[in-house]
Amino acid sequence: MADLSPPADSELAQAEQELARLLRTLGDGRREGRESMSLARLAKRSALPMSTLLRYLSVLTEAGWVSLEDGERGLQLARLTSTGAEQLDSLGSPQ
Protein backbone atom coordinates (compact mmCIF):
# COMPACT_ATOMS: atom_id res chain seq x y z
CA MET A 1 0.00 0.00 0.00
CA ALA A 2 1.27 3.48 -0.86
CA ASP A 3 2.49 5.75 1.91
CA LEU A 4 0.03 8.66 2.02
CA SER A 5 1.60 10.43 4.99
CA PRO A 6 2.58 14.08 4.49
CA PRO A 7 6.20 14.71 3.50
CA ALA A 8 8.72 15.23 6.27
CA ASP A 9 9.91 18.78 6.88
CA SER A 10 13.29 18.00 5.30
CA GLU A 11 11.59 16.68 2.14
CA LEU A 12 9.44 19.79 1.94
CA ALA A 13 12.45 22.05 2.41
CA GLN A 14 14.31 20.17 -0.33
CA ALA A 15 11.34 20.50 -2.70
CA GLU A 16 11.14 24.25 -2.00
CA GLN A 17 14.86 24.63 -2.75
CA GLU A 18 14.55 22.64 -5.97
CA LEU A 19 11.53 24.66 -7.11
CA ALA A 20 13.41 27.89 -6.41
CA ARG A 21 16.43 26.54 -8.34
CA LEU A 22 14.17 25.69 -11.26
CA LEU A 23 12.70 29.21 -11.32
CA ARG A 24 16.19 30.71 -11.08
CA THR A 25 17.38 28.54 -13.97
CA LEU A 26 14.53 29.80 -16.14
CA GLY A 27 15.27 33.36 -15.00
CA ASP A 28 18.96 32.95 -15.86
CA GLY A 29 18.00 31.73 -19.32
CA ARG A 30 15.72 34.70 -19.77
CA ARG A 31 18.54 37.11 -18.85
CA GLU A 32 20.75 35.30 -21.39
CA GLY A 33 18.17 35.99 -24.08
CA ARG A 34 16.40 32.63 -23.97
CA GLU A 35 12.70 33.30 -23.55
CA SER A 36 12.11 29.56 -23.41
CA MET A 37 14.25 26.52 -22.74
CA SER A 38 13.92 22.90 -23.81
CA LEU A 39 13.07 20.50 -21.02
CA ALA A 40 16.31 18.58 -21.61
CA ARG A 41 18.40 21.76 -21.25
CA LEU A 42 16.35 22.83 -18.23
CA ALA A 43 16.86 19.45 -16.52
CA LYS A 44 20.60 19.62 -17.15
CA ARG A 45 21.05 23.23 -16.05
CA SER A 46 18.89 22.83 -12.95
CA ALA A 47 20.49 19.45 -12.08
CA LEU A 48 17.07 17.84 -11.67
CA PRO A 49 16.09 14.39 -12.90
CA MET A 50 13.56 14.60 -15.75
CA SER A 51 10.84 12.93 -13.64
CA THR A 52 11.28 15.52 -10.89
CA LEU A 53 11.43 18.35 -13.42
CA LEU A 54 8.15 17.25 -15.01
CA ARG A 55 6.44 17.00 -11.62
CA TYR A 56 7.62 20.50 -10.65
CA LEU A 57 6.70 21.98 -14.03
CA SER A 58 3.19 20.60 -13.57
CA VAL A 59 2.89 22.48 -10.28
CA LEU A 60 4.43 25.67 -11.69
CA THR A 61 2.23 25.70 -14.81
CA GLU A 62 -0.86 25.16 -12.66
CA ALA A 63 0.22 28.16 -10.56
CA GLY A 64 0.71 30.23 -13.74
CA TRP A 65 4.43 30.79 -13.09
CA VAL A 66 5.65 28.75 -16.08
CA SER A 67 4.12 28.01 -19.46
CA LEU A 68 4.88 25.03 -21.65
CA GLU A 69 4.80 25.26 -25.43
CA ASP A 70 5.69 23.09 -28.40
CA GLY A 71 8.85 24.21 -30.17
CA GLU A 72 10.63 23.23 -33.34
CA ARG A 73 11.48 19.58 -33.99
CA GLY A 74 8.85 18.44 -31.49
CA LEU A 75 10.68 19.82 -28.46
CA GLN A 76 8.62 20.95 -25.52
CA LEU A 77 9.77 24.30 -24.16
CA ALA A 78 9.32 25.91 -20.75
CA ARG A 79 9.02 29.67 -20.34
CA LEU A 80 8.85 31.82 -17.22
CA THR A 81 5.64 33.88 -17.22
CA SER A 82 5.47 37.45 -15.92
CA THR A 83 3.85 36.08 -12.75
CA GLY A 84 6.71 33.59 -12.44
CA ALA A 85 9.24 36.39 -12.91
CA GLU A 86 7.57 38.32 -10.08
CA GLN A 87 7.78 35.25 -7.84
CA LEU A 88 11.43 34.79 -8.78
CA ASP A 89 12.15 38.42 -7.86
CA SER A 90 10.48 37.86 -4.47
CA LEU A 91 12.87 34.95 -3.76
CA GLY A 92 15.87 37.28 -3.69
CA SER A 93 19.37 36.03 -4.31
CA PRO A 94 20.27 32.34 -4.07
CA GLN A 95 21.31 30.99 -0.71
Tab-separated table of N, CA and C in Angstrom:
chain	number	residue	atom	x	y	z
A	1	MET	N	0.842	-1.186	0.000
A	1	MET	CA	0.000	0.000	0.000
A	1	MET	C	0.887	1.249	0.000
A	2	ALA	N	0.483	2.249	-0.739
A	2	ALA	CA	1.267	3.478	-0.862
A	2	ALA	C	1.252	4.259	0.447
A	3	ASP	N	2.374	4.912	0.722
A	3	ASP	CA	2.492	5.750	1.906
A	3	ASP	C	1.848	7.104	1.596
A	4	LEU	N	0.752	7.410	2.270
A	4	LEU	CA	0.031	8.660	2.022
A	4	LEU	C	0.283	9.698	3.096
A	5	SER	N	1.292	9.472	3.937
A	5	SER	CA	1.599	10.429	4.987
A	5	SER	C	2.202	11.693	4.373
A	6	PRO	N	2.016	12.838	5.029
A	6	PRO	CA	2.582	14.078	4.490
A	6	PRO	C	4.103	14.011	4.483
A	7	PRO	N	4.735	14.752	3.564
A	7	PRO	CA	6.200	14.710	3.495
A	7	PRO	C	6.826	15.260	4.773
A	8	ALA	N	7.975	14.728	5.119
A	8	ALA	CA	8.717	15.230	6.270
A	8	ALA	C	9.187	16.652	5.974
A	9	ASP	N	9.471	17.397	7.050
A	9	ASP	CA	9.913	18.784	6.881
A	9	ASP	C	11.148	18.884	5.987
A	10	SER	N	12.077	17.938	6.118
A	10	SER	CA	13.292	18.000	5.303
A	10	SER	C	12.965	17.784	3.829
A	11	GLU	N	11.996	16.907	3.529
A	11	GLU	CA	11.592	16.676	2.139
A	11	GLU	C	10.922	17.922	1.568
A	12	LEU	N	10.113	18.567	2.379
A	12	LEU	CA	9.436	19.788	1.941
A	12	LEU	C	10.452	20.900	1.697
A	13	ALA	N	11.419	21.031	2.581
A	13	ALA	CA	12.453	22.054	2.414
A	13	ALA	C	13.257	21.786	1.150
A	14	GLN	N	13.565	20.512	0.875
A	14	GLN	CA	14.306	20.173	-0.333
A	14	GLN	C	13.494	20.513	-1.578
A	15	ALA	N	12.199	20.196	-1.562
A	15	ALA	CA	11.335	20.504	-2.701
A	15	ALA	C	11.272	22.009	-2.936
A	16	GLU	N	11.176	22.790	-1.867
A	16	GLU	CA	11.141	24.251	-2.004
A	16	GLU	C	12.436	24.764	-2.620
A	17	GLN	N	13.572	24.209	-2.193
A	17	GLN	CA	14.862	24.633	-2.749
A	17	GLN	C	14.967	24.262	-4.224
A	18	GLU	N	14.482	23.080	-4.572
A	18	GLU	CA	14.549	22.644	-5.965
A	18	GLU	C	13.620	23.468	-6.851
A	19	LEU	N	12.441	23.800	-6.344
A	19	LEU	CA	11.525	24.658	-7.105
A	19	LEU	C	12.142	26.036	-7.318
A	20	ALA	N	12.751	26.586	-6.283
A	20	ALA	CA	13.408	27.892	-6.408
A	20	ALA	C	14.551	27.810	-7.413
A	21	ARG	N	15.324	26.721	-7.387
A	21	ARG	CA	16.427	26.544	-8.336
A	21	ARG	C	15.903	26.467	-9.764
A	22	LEU	N	14.779	25.798	-9.935
A	22	LEU	CA	14.167	25.689	-11.256
A	22	LEU	C	13.735	27.064	-11.765
A	23	LEU	N	13.094	27.851	-10.923
A	23	LEU	CA	12.702	29.210	-11.315
A	23	LEU	C	13.929	30.057	-11.645
A	24	ARG	N	14.972	29.930	-10.825
A	24	ARG	CA	16.194	30.707	-11.079
A	24	ARG	C	16.841	30.307	-12.403
A	25	THR	N	16.808	29.017	-12.713
A	25	THR	CA	17.383	28.543	-13.969
A	25	THR	C	16.642	29.145	-15.152
A	26	LEU	N	15.315	29.171	-15.072
A	26	LEU	CA	14.530	29.800	-16.138
A	26	LEU	C	14.810	31.303	-16.199
A	27	GLY	N	14.950	31.928	-15.039
A	27	GLY	CA	15.272	33.355	-14.997
A	27	GLY	C	16.640	33.647	-15.584
A	28	ASP	N	17.620	32.788	-15.291
A	28	ASP	CA	18.961	32.954	-15.862
A	28	ASP	C	18.899	32.859	-17.384
A	29	GLY	N	18.153	31.879	-17.877
A	29	GLY	CA	18.000	31.730	-19.324
A	29	GLY	C	17.374	32.957	-19.947
A	30	ARG	N	16.395	33.496	-19.272
A	30	ARG	CA	15.715	34.704	-19.766
A	30	ARG	C	16.700	35.876	-19.867
A	31	ARG	N	17.540	36.029	-18.836
A	31	ARG	CA	18.539	37.108	-18.848
A	31	ARG	C	19.583	36.889	-19.940
A	32	GLU	N	19.806	35.630	-20.316
A	32	GLU	CA	20.752	35.298	-21.385
A	32	GLU	C	20.107	35.424	-22.764
A	33	GLY	N	18.850	35.824	-22.809
A	33	GLY	CA	18.169	35.995	-24.083
A	33	GLY	C	17.358	34.796	-24.522
A	34	ARG	N	17.207	33.813	-23.661
A	34	ARG	CA	16.395	32.631	-23.970
A	34	ARG	C	15.032	32.804	-23.307
A	35	GLU	N	14.046	33.162	-24.107
A	35	GLU	CA	12.700	33.303	-23.552
A	35	GLU	C	12.143	31.964	-23.106
A	36	SER	N	12.560	30.896	-23.791
A	36	SER	CA	12.115	29.562	-23.408
A	36	SER	C	13.301	28.615	-23.492
A	37	MET	N	13.167	27.471	-22.821
A	37	MET	CA	14.254	26.518	-22.736
A	37	MET	C	13.686	25.116	-22.908
A	38	SER	N	14.383	24.276	-23.658
A	38	SER	CA	13.923	22.898	-23.808
A	38	SER	C	13.972	22.203	-22.455
A	39	LEU	N	13.114	21.202	-22.292
A	39	LEU	CA	13.068	20.496	-21.022
A	39	LEU	C	14.380	19.772	-20.746
A	40	ALA	N	15.026	19.253	-21.792
A	40	ALA	CA	16.314	18.576	-21.605
A	40	ALA	C	17.368	19.556	-21.084
A	41	ARG	N	17.431	20.743	-21.699
A	41	ARG	CA	18.396	21.755	-21.248
A	41	ARG	C	18.063	22.214	-19.832
A	42	LEU	N	16.783	22.391	-19.560
A	42	LEU	CA	16.354	22.826	-18.235
A	42	LEU	C	16.711	21.794	-17.172
A	43	ALA	N	16.514	20.518	-17.465
A	43	ALA	CA	16.865	19.450	-16.522
A	43	ALA	C	18.365	19.467	-16.246
A	44	LYS	N	19.149	19.619	-17.312
A	44	LYS	CA	20.602	19.618	-17.154
A	44	LYS	C	21.075	20.828	-16.355
A	45	ARG	N	20.586	22.004	-16.720
A	45	ARG	CA	21.045	23.232	-16.052
A	45	ARG	C	20.558	23.352	-14.619
A	46	SER	N	19.407	22.760	-14.317
A	46	SER	CA	18.891	22.832	-12.947
A	46	SER	C	19.333	21.631	-12.111
A	47	ALA	N	20.004	20.668	-12.756
A	47	ALA	CA	20.489	19.452	-12.081
A	47	ALA	C	19.351	18.669	-11.440
A	48	LEU	N	18.226	18.607	-12.148
A	48	LEU	CA	17.074	17.839	-11.669
A	48	LEU	C	16.820	16.670	-12.607
A	49	PRO	N	16.492	15.505	-12.046
A	49	PRO	CA	16.093	14.394	-12.903
A	49	PRO	C	14.837	14.777	-13.689
A	50	MET	N	14.691	14.248	-14.897
A	50	MET	CA	13.557	14.604	-15.748
A	50	MET	C	12.223	14.333	-15.045
A	51	SER	N	12.112	13.236	-14.320
A	51	SER	CA	10.839	12.930	-13.643
A	51	SER	C	10.499	13.995	-12.607
A	52	THR	N	11.499	14.465	-11.882
A	52	THR	CA	11.284	15.524	-10.893
A	52	THR	C	10.948	16.834	-11.589
A	53	LEU	N	11.684	17.134	-12.655
A	53	LEU	CA	11.431	18.353	-13.424
A	53	LEU	C	9.986	18.388	-13.918
A	54	LEU	N	9.519	17.294	-14.484
A	54	LEU	CA	8.154	17.246	-15.012
A	54	LEU	C	7.122	17.442	-13.906
A	55	ARG	N	7.370	16.846	-12.757
A	55	ARG	CA	6.442	17.004	-11.624
A	55	ARG	C	6.392	18.471	-11.180
A	56	TYR	N	7.575	19.095	-11.063
A	56	TYR	CA	7.620	20.501	-10.646
A	56	TYR	C	7.015	21.424	-11.704
A	57	LEU	N	7.277	21.143	-12.969
A	57	LEU	CA	6.697	21.979	-14.028
A	57	LEU	C	5.177	21.896	-14.013
A	58	SER	N	4.643	20.747	-13.677
A	58	SER	CA	3.190	20.603	-13.567
A	58	SER	C	2.642	21.552	-12.505
A	59	VAL	N	3.315	21.594	-11.373
A	59	VAL	CA	2.894	22.480	-10.277
A	59	VAL	C	3.033	23.946	-10.694
A	60	LEU	N	4.165	24.281	-11.319
A	60	LEU	CA	4.433	25.673	-11.693
A	60	LEU	C	3.520	26.160	-12.816
A	61	THR	N	3.151	25.279	-13.744
A	61	THR	CA	2.229	25.700	-14.806
A	61	THR	C	0.832	25.883	-14.231
A	62	GLU	N	0.455	25.017	-13.302
A	62	GLU	CA	-0.858	25.163	-12.660
A	62	GLU	C	-0.939	26.482	-11.894
A	63	ALA	N	0.175	26.902	-11.302
A	63	ALA	CA	0.221	28.163	-10.561
A	63	ALA	C	0.307	29.373	-11.489
A	64	GLY	N	0.589	29.128	-12.787
A	64	GLY	CA	0.709	30.226	-13.737
A	64	GLY	C	2.081	30.871	-13.757
A	65	TRP	N	3.078	30.218	-13.163
A	65	TRP	CA	4.427	30.786	-13.094
A	65	TRP	C	5.275	30.387	-14.290
A	66	VAL	N	4.916	29.275	-14.929
A	66	VAL	CA	5.652	28.755	-16.081
A	66	VAL	C	4.628	28.354	-17.130
A	67	SER	N	4.972	28.537	-18.392
A	67	SER	CA	4.121	28.015	-19.458
A	67	SER	C	4.934	27.031	-20.279
A	68	LEU	N	4.263	26.031	-20.791
A	68	LEU	CA	4.884	25.027	-21.652
A	68	LEU	C	4.332	25.210	-23.051
A	69	GLU	N	5.209	25.087	-24.034
A	69	GLU	CA	4.798	25.255	-25.425
A	69	GLU	C	5.571	24.264	-26.286
A	70	ASP	N	5.016	23.973	-27.449
A	70	ASP	CA	5.693	23.094	-28.397
A	70	ASP	C	6.614	23.930	-29.262
A	71	GLY	N	7.863	23.502	-29.370
A	71	GLY	CA	8.847	24.209	-30.173
A	71	GLY	C	9.146	23.449	-31.446
A	72	GLU	N	10.199	23.870	-32.096
A	72	GLU	CA	10.634	23.229	-33.335
A	72	GLU	C	11.100	21.809	-33.057
A	73	ARG	N	11.014	20.964	-34.061
A	73	ARG	CA	11.477	19.578	-33.988
A	73	ARG	C	10.801	18.789	-32.864
A	74	GLY	N	9.602	19.184	-32.488
A	74	GLY	CA	8.848	18.442	-31.493
A	74	GLY	C	9.298	18.630	-30.057
A	75	LEU	N	10.216	19.574	-29.827
A	75	LEU	CA	10.678	19.821	-28.465
A	75	LEU	C	9.611	20.551	-27.664
A	76	GLN	N	9.491	20.192	-26.399
A	76	GLN	CA	8.621	20.950	-25.522
A	76	GLN	C	9.494	21.971	-24.799
A	77	LEU	N	9.014	23.200	-24.736
A	77	LEU	CA	9.769	24.305	-24.161
A	77	LEU	C	9.066	24.855	-22.938
A	78	ALA	N	9.847	25.280	-21.956
A	78	ALA	CA	9.317	25.914	-20.751
A	78	ALA	C	9.704	27.387	-20.779
A	79	ARG	N	8.780	28.223	-20.355
A	79	ARG	CA	9.021	29.670	-20.340
A	79	ARG	C	8.498	30.245	-19.037
A	80	LEU	N	9.262	31.120	-18.429
A	80	LEU	CA	8.852	31.818	-17.223
A	80	LEU	C	7.812	32.867	-17.598
A	81	THR	N	6.666	32.873	-16.941
A	81	THR	CA	5.643	33.882	-17.215
A	81	THR	C	5.969	35.155	-16.430
A	82	SER	N	5.241	36.213	-16.680
A	82	SER	CA	5.469	37.448	-15.920
A	82	SER	C	5.169	37.221	-14.441
A	83	THR	N	4.163	36.413	-14.139
A	83	THR	CA	3.854	36.084	-12.748
A	83	THR	C	4.998	35.292	-12.133
A	84	GLY	N	5.562	34.364	-12.901
A	84	GLY	CA	6.708	33.594	-12.436
A	84	GLY	C	7.917	34.478	-12.196
A	85	ALA	N	8.118	35.462	-13.067
A	85	ALA	CA	9.238	36.392	-12.906
A	85	ALA	C	9.073	37.210	-11.620
A	86	GLU	N	7.840	37.601	-11.327
A	86	GLU	CA	7.569	38.324	-10.078
A	86	GLU	C	7.896	37.444	-8.875
A	87	GLN	N	7.495	36.185	-8.942
A	87	GLN	CA	7.783	35.251	-7.845
A	87	GLN	C	9.286	35.056	-7.695
A	88	LEU	N	9.974	34.950	-8.818
A	88	LEU	CA	11.434	34.791	-8.780
A	88	LEU	C	12.070	36.002	-8.117
A	89	ASP	N	11.621	37.194	-8.469
A	89	ASP	CA	12.146	38.421	-7.859
A	89	ASP	C	11.919	38.426	-6.348
A	90	SER	N	10.794	37.867	-5.909
A	90	SER	CA	10.482	37.857	-4.468
A	90	SER	C	11.367	36.877	-3.709
A	91	LEU	N	11.989	35.923	-4.419
A	91	LEU	CA	12.867	34.955	-3.758
A	91	LEU	C	14.189	35.580	-3.340
A	92	GLY	N	14.581	36.659	-4.008
A	92	GLY	CA	15.872	37.283	-3.695
A	92	GLY	C	17.013	36.492	-4.282
A	93	SER	N	18.183	36.719	-3.773
A	93	SER	CA	19.375	36.033	-4.311
A	93	SER	C	19.453	34.613	-3.782
A	94	PRO	N	20.132	33.734	-4.516
A	94	PRO	CA	20.268	32.336	-4.071
A	94	PRO	C	21.010	32.240	-2.753
A	95	GLN	N	20.697	31.180	-2.021
A	95	GLN	CA	21.314	30.992	-0.710
A	95	GLN	C	22.657	30.346	-0.820
